[in-house]
Coordinates of C-alpha atoms in Angstrom, one line a residue:
X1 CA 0.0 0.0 0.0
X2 CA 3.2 2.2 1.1
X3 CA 4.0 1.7 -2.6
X4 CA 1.7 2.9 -4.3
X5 CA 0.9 5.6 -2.3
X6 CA 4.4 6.6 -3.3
X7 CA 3.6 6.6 -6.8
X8 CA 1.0 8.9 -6.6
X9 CA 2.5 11.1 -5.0
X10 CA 5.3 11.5 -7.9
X11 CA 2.1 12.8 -9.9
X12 CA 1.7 15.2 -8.1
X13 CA 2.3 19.3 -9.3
X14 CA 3.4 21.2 -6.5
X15 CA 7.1 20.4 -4.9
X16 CA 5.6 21.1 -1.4
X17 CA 2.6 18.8 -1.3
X18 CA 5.0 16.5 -2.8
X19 CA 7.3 16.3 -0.2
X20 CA 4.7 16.8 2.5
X21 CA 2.7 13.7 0.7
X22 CA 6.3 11.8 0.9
X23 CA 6.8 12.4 5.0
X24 CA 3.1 11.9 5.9
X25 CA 2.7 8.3 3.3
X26 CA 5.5 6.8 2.3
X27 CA 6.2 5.4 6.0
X28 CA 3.8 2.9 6.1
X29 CA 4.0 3.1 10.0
X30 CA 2.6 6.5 9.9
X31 CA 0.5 5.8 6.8
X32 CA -2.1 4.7 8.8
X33 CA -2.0 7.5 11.4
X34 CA -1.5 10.9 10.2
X35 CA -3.8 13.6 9.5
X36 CA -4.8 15.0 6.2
X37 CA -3.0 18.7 6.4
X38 CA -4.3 21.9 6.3
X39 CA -3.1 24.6 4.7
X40 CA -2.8 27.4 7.8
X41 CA -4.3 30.9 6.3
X42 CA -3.8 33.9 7.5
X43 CA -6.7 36.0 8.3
X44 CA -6.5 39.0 6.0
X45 CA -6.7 42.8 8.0
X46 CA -8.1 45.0 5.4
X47 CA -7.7 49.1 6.7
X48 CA -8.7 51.0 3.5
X49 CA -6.5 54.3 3.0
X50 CA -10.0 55.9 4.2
X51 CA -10.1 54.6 7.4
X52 CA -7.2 55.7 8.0
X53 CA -7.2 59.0 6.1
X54 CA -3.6 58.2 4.2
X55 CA -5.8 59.0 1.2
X56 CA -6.1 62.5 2.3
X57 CA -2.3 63.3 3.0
X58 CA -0.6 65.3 3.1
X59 CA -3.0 67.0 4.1
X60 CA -3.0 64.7 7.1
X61 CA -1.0 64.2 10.3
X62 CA 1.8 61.8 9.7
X63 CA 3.2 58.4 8.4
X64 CA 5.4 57.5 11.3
X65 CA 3.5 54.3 12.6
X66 CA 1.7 52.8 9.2
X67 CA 3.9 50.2 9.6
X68 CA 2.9 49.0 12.8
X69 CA -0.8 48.9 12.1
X70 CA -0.2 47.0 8.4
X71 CA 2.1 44.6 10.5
X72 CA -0.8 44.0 12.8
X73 CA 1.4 45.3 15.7
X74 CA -1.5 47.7 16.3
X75 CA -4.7 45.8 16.6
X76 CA -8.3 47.2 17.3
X77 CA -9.8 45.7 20.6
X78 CA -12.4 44.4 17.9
X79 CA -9.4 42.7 16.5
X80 CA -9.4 40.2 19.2
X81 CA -12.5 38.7 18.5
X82 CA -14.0 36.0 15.8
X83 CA -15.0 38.7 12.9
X84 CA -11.7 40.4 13.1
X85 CA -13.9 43.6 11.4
X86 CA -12.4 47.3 11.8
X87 CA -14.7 49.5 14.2
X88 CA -17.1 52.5 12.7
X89 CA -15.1 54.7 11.3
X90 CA -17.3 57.9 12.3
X91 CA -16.0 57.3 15.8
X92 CA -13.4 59.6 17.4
X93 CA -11.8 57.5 19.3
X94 CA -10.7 54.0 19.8
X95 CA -9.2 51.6 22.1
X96 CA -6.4 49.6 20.8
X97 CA -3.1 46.8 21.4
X98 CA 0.3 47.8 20.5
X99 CA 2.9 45.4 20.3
X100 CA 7.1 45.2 19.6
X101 CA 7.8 41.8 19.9
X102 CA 4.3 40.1 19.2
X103 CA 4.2 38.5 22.5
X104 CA 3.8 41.1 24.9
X105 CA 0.9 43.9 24.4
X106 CA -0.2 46.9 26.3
X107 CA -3.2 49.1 25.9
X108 CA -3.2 52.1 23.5
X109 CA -5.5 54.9 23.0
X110 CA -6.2 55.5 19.1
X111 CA -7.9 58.8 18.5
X112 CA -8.9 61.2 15.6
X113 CA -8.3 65.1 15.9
X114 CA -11.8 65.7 15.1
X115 CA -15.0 63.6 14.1
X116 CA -14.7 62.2 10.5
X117 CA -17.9 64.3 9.8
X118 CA -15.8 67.6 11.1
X119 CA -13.1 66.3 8.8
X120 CA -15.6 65.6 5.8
X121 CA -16.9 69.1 6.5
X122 CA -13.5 70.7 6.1
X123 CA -12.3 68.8 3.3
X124 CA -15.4 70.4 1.1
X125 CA -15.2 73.8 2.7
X126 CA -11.2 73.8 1.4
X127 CA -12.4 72.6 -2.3
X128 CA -14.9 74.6 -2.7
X129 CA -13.6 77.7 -1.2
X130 CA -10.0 77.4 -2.9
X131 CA -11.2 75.8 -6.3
X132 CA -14.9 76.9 -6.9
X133 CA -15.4 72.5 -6.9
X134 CA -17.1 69.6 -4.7
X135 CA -14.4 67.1 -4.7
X136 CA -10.4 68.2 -5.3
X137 CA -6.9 67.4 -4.1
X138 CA -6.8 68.8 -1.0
X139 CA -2.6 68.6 -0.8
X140 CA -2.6 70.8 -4.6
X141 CA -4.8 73.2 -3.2
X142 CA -3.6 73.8 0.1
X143 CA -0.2 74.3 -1.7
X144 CA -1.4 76.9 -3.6
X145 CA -2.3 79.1 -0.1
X146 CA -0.6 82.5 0.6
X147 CA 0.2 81.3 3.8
X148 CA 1.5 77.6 3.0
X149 CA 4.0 79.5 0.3
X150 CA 5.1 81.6 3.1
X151 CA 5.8 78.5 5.0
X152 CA 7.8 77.0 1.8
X153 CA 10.1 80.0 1.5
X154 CA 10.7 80.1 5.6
X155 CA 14.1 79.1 6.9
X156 CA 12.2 79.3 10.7
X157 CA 8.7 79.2 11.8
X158 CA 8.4 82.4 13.2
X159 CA 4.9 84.0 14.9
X160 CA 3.2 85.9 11.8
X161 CA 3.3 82.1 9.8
X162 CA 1.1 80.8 12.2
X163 CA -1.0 84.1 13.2
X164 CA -5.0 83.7 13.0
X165 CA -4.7 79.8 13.9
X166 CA -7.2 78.7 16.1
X167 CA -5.2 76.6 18.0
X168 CA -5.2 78.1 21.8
X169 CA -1.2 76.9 21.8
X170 CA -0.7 79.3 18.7
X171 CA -3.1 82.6 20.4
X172 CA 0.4 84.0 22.5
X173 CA 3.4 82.4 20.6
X174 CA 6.6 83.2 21.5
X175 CA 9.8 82.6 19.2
X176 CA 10.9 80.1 22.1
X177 CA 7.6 78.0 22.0
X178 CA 7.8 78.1 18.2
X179 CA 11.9 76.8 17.9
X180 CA 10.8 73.8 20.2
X181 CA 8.1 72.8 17.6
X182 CA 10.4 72.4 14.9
X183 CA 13.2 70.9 17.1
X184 CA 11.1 68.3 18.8
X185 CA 8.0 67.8 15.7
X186 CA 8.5 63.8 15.8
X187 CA 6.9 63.3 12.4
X188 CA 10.4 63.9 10.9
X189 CA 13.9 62.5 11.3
X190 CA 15.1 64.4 14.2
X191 CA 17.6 67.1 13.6
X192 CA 17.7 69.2 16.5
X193 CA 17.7 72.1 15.1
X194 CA 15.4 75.4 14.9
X195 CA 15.5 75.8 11.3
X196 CA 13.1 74.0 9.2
X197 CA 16.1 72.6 6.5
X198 CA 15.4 69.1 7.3
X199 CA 11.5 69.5 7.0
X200 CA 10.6 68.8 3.2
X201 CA 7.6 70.7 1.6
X202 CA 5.5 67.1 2.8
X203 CA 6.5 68.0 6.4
X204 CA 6.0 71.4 6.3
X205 CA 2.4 71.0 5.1
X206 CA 1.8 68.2 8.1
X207 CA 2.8 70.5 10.4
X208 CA 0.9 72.8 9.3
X209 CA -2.2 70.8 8.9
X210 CA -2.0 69.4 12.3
X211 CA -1.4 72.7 14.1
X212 CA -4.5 74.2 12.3
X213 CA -6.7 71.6 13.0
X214 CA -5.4 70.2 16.4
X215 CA -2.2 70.4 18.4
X216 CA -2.5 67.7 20.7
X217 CA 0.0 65.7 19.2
X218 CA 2.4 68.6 19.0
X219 CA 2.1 68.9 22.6
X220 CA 2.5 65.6 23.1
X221 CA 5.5 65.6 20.8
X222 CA 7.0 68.8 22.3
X223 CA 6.5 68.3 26.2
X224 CA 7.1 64.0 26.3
X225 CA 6.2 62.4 29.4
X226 CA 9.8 61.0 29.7
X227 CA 10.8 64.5 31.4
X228 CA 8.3 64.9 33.6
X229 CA 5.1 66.7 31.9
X230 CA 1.7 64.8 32.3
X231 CA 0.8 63.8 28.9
X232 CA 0.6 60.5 27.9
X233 CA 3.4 59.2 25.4
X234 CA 3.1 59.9 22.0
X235 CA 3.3 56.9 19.6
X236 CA 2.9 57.6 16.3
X237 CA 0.4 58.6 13.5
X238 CA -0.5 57.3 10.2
X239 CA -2.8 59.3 7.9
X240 CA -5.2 61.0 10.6
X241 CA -5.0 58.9 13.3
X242 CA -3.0 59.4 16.6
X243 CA -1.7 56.6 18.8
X244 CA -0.5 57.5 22.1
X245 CA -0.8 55.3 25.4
X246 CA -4.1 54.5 26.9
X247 CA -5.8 56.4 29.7
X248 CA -9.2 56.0 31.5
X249 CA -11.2 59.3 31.0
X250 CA -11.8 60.9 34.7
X251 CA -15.6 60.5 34.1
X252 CA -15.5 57.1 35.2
X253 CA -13.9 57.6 38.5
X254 CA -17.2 60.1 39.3
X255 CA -18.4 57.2 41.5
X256 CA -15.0 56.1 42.6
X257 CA -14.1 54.7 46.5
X258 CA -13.8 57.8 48.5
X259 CA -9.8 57.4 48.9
X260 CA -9.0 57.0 45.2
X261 CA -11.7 60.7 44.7
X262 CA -9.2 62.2 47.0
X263 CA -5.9 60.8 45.2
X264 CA -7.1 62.1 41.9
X265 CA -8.3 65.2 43.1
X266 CA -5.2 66.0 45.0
X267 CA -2.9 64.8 41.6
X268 CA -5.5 67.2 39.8
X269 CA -4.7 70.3 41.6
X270 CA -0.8 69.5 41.7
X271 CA -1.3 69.0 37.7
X272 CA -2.4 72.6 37.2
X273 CA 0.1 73.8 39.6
X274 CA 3.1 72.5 37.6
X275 CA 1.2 73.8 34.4
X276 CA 1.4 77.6 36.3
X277 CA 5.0 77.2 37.5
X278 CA 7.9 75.1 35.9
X279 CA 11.7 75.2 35.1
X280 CA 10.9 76.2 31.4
X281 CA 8.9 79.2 32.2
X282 CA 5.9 78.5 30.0
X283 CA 2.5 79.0 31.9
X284 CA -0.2 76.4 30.5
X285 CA -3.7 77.7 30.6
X286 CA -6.9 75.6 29.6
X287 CA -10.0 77.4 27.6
X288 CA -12.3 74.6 28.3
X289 CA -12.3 71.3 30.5
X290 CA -14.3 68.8 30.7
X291 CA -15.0 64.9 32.1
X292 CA -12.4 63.8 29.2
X293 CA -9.9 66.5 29.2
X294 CA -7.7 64.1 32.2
X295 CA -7.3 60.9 32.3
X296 CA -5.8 58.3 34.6
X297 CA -3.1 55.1 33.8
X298 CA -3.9 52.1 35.2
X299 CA -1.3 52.4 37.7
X300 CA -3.6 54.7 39.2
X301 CA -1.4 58.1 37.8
X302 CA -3.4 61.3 36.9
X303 CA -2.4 63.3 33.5
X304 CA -4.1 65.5 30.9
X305 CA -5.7 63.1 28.3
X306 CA -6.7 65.6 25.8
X307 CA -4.6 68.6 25.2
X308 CA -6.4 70.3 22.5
X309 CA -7.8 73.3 24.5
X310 CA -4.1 74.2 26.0
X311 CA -2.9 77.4 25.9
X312 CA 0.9 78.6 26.4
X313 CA 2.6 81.8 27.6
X314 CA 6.0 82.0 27.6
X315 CA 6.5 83.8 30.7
X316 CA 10.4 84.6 29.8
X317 CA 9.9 85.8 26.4
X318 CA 6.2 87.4 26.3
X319 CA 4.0 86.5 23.2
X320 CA 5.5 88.2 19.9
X321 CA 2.1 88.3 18.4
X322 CA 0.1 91.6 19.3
X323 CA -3.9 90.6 19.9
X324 CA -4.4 93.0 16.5
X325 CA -2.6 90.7 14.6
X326 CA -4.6 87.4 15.4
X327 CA -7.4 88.7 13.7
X328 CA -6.2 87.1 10.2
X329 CA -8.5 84.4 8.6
X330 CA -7.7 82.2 6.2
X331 CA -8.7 78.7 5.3
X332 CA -6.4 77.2 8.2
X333 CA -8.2 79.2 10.5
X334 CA -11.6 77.7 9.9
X335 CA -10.5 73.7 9.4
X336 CA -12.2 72.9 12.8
X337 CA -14.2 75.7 13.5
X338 CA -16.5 78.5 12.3
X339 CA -14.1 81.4 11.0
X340 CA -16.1 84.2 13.4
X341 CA -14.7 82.5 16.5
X342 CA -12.9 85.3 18.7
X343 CA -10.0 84.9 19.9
X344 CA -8.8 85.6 24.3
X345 CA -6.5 88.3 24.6
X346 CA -3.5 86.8 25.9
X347 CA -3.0 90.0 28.5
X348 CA -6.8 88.6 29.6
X349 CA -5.3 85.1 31.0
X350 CA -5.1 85.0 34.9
X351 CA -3.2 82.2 36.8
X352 CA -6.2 81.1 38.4
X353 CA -7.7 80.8 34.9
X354 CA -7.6 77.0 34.7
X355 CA -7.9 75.9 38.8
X356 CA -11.8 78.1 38.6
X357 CA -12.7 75.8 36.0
X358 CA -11.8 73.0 37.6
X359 CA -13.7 73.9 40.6
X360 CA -16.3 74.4 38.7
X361 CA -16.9 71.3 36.2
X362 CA -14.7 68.7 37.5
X363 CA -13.8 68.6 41.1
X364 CA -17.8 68.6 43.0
X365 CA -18.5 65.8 40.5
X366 CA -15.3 64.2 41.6
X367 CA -15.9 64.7 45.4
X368 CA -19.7 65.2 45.8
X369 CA -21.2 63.1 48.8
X370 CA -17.9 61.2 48.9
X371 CA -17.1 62.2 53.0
X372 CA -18.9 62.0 56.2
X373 CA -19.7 65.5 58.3
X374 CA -18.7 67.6 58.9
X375 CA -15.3 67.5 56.5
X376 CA -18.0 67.1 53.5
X377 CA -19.6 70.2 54.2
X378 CA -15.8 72.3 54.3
X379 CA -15.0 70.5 50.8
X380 CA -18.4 71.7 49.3
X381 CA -17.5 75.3 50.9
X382 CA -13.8 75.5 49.2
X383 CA -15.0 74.4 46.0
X384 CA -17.7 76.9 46.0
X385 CA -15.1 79.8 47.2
X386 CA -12.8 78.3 44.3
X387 CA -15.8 78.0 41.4
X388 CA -16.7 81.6 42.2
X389 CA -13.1 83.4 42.7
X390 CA -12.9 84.8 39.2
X391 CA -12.5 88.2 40.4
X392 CA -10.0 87.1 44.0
X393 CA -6.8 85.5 42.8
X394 CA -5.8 85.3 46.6
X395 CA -9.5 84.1 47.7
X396 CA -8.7 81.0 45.3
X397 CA -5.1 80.2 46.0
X398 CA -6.1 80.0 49.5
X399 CA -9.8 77.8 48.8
X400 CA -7.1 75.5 47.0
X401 CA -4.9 75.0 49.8
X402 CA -7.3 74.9 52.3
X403 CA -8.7 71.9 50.0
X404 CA -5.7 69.9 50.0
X405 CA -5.0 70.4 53.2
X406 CA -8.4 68.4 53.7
X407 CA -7.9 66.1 51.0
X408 CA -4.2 64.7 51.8
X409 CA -5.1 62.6 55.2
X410 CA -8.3 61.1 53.1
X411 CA -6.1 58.9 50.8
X412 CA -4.8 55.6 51.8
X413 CA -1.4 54.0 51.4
X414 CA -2.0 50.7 49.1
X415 CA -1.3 48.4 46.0
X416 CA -4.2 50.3 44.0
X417 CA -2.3 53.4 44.0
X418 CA 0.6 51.5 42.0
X419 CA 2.3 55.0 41.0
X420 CA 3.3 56.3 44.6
X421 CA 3.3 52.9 46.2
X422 CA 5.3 51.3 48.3
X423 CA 7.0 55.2 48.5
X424 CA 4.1 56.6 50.2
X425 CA 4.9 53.8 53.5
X426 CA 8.3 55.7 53.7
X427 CA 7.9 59.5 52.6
X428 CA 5.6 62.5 54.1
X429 CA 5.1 63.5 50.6
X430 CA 2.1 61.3 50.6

C-alpha cells in the first residue's frame, strides 16, 4: 500500500505537497496514522486608505506608525474577537493593542483630531472655497495658499506664519515655543535644530495641517512624558490617526471609592500647579475642560488626556504676536471651526484661569457626597469659594490649599495606588 501511495504522490504538481505527501505516506508506519493537512491561512486585516485618512495626506497628520498597524502590531480591541472587522469609522476614538515583539501587548488609546464628519466638512469647505469645486486634491490646493508658500520659502517658523490659527497653543506664541516645535515635531527624522532645512515641503504641510486643525500631538511631541510633563506618550500617527498610550477618561472615577476621589483630586490640583510654574517658564492655561480632558493610567497616575484646548505663555519671552494681529483668517483658521470664533487676549489670562474651572466642572462631581460631616460640608465650601473666585486671585489660592490640606489625610497607602506605592509607606510627601 506504502508503494503505491508513493507513486501517486510523484504525480503530483506542487514540490511542497510532494514532499509533505512523501513524510506523511510513504512510512507505512505512519500511513495509517497521520492527519490530512491543512493549509494554515492567514486572516487578511483589510484598513482601506480611508479609514485611515492616508488618502487625504498630506494634508493629514503623519506616516510615522503605518507600519505598525499593516504589520498588525497595532490591533483594534475588535481585532481580538471571531470577525476580526475594523470599528465605525465615524467614531473619534478608539481603544487599541500595541505590540514590539508580538508576545507582549499593552493598551493604546487610538484617536482622531476631530470627528470624520468635522473632517468631511473641512475637506469640502477647502475645495470649494480654494477651487470653486465639490471634490479636489486637498494637498494641490492647500499648496497653492498664501500662507502655505510663506511657509515654503521660511528658513524658521516664526509668529506671523502661524498668526490667526485657532489653536489656543498658537493665540500668545513666542519665538521660544515656536523653535521647540520644529526641534522636537517627531513626524520627521530628528535634527535638533530650529531651522526648518530638514522639513521637506511634505512635512511642512503636516505641520501645518496638524497645528490648524489640532495640536494635541504637538504637545504631546514637544513636552514628552519621559521628562516629567503629564501627557501621555506619544506613539505615532499614520494618515489622521493618533496613537498614544491608553488612559481611563476621569468620568468614570465620578463614582470612585472615597480614597481614590481624593488621590485624583489632589494629583488634579498639583497637575495645574506645575502647568502655572515650571523650570521652562511657559504658563499652560486651559480654555475649556471637561469629564475627558484628564485621564488616569492604570497604575492609578493622573495626566491630561486631551490637550487640544491648552494654551501657552512664555512667561520669559512674552508673546511676539500683538492681539491686532490674530485677527487674520484664512482657510487654516476655519479647518475645525467657524471662522467668526474670537480669539482671548493673551494679557486677559489670569493664573487662576484654569484651577476656577476645575472647581467648577470637575472637582464637585469628583468629590460630591464622597465624606462624612462635617469634612463634606468644608469641601463643598472650598470648592464653592474656588468656582466663584474669578475676580480674588488670593480668595482662590487660598480655597485650593485649604482643600488639599483636607484632602491629603483622606487617601490611603495601598497596591491600587501602584504609581506612589510602596514610597508613600516611607515619605511624608504622601
Amino acid at each position: 500500500m506504502g508503494r503505491w501511495i508513493c507513486c501517486l504522490c510523484s504525480r503530483v504538481a506542487d514540490p511542497l505537497m510532494l514532499l509533505l505527501t512523501l513524510a506523511l505516506s510513504c512510512n507505512p508506519s505512519t500511513a495509517a496514522t497521520a492527519s490530512p493537512s491543512v493549509p494554515h491561512i492567514k486572516p487578511s486585516y483589510s484598513f482601506g486608505r480611508t479609514f485611515l485618512g492616508l488618502d487625504k495626506c498630506n494634508a493629514c497628520i503623519g506616516t510615522s506608525i503605518c507600519k505598525k498597524f499593516f504589520k498588525e502590531e497595532i490591533r483594534f480591541d475588535t481585532w481580538l474577537s471571531s470577525h476580526l472587522k475594523l470599528p465605525p469609522s465615524y467614531l473619534l476614538s478608539y481603544s487599541g493593542n500595541y505590540t514590539d515583539d508580538a508576545k507582549s501587548w499593552r493598551l493604546v488609546d487610538i484617536t482622531r483630531l476631530t470627528s470624520k464628519y468635522q473632517h468631511d466638512r473641512a475637506d469640502k469647505r477647502i475645495c470649494t472655497s480654494l477651487l470653486k469645486t465639490k471634490t479636489c486634491s486637498l494637498e494641490r490646493a492647500l499648496r497653492r495658499t498664501r500662507r502655505f508658500q510663506k511657509w515654503l520659502r521660511a528658513k524658521r517658523l516664526t509668529p506671523d506664519l502661524v498668526q490667526g490659527l485657532s489653536s489656543p497653543l498658537l493665540r500668545c506664541p513666542s519665538q521660544r515655543l515656536l523653535d521647540r516645535i520644529v526641534r522636537r515635531y517627531a513626524e520627521v527624522p530628528d535634527a535638533g535644530s530650529i531651522y526648518m532645512d530638514h522639513l521637506t515641503d511634505r512635512d511642512k504641510l503636516r505641520l501645518l495641517y496638524t497645528l490648524a486643525v489640532n495640536s494635541h500631538p504637538i504637545l504631546l511631541q514637544i513636552f514628552p512624558d519621559v521628562e516629567g510633563w503629564p501627557f501621555p506618550r506619544y506613539l505615532g500617527s499614520c494618515g489622521r490617526l493618533v496613537v498614544s498610550a491608553s488612559t481611563q477618561p476621569l468620568r468614570d472615577f465620578y463614582s470612585a471609592a472615597p480614597e481614590v476621589a481624593a488621590d485624583l483630586a489632589l494629583q488634579l490640583l498639583a497637575v495645574l500647579r506645575s502647568m502655572g510654574a515650571n523650570d521652562l517658564n511657559y504658563f499652560f492655561y486651559f480654555t475649556h475642560v471637561d469629564a475627558g480632558t484628564f485621564g488616569v493610567f492604570s497604575n492609578g497616575h493622573l495626566l491630561i488626556r486631551d490637550a487640544s484646548t491648552l494654551g501657552i505663555i512664555d512667561k520669559e519671552e512674552g508673546s511676539q504676536l500683538l492681539d491686532g494681529q490674530q485677527e487674520y483668517k484664512d482657510i487654516f483658521s476655519c479647518l475645525t471651526v467657524g471662522c467668526q470664533s474670537a480669539f482671548v487676549s493673551c494679557n486677559s489670562i489670569r493664573e487662576k484661569h484654569s484651577l476656577v474651572m476645575v472647581c467648577q466642572e470637575l472637582l464637585p462631581k469628583l468629590l460630591k457626597g464622597k465624606f462624612l460631616q462635617p469634612v463634606q460640608e468644608k469641601i463643598d465650601s472650598f470648592l464653592q469659594h474656588c468656582a466663584s473666585g474669578l475676580t480674588d486671585d488670593q480668595g482662590v489660592n487660598q480655597a485650593i490649599a485649604k482643600l488639599a490640606e483636607i484632602l491629603k489625610p483622606l487617601r490611603s497607602c495601598d497596591s491600587r495606588f501602584a504609581y506612589r506605592y510602596p514610597d508613600c509607606k516611607y515619605s511624608d510627601k504622601y
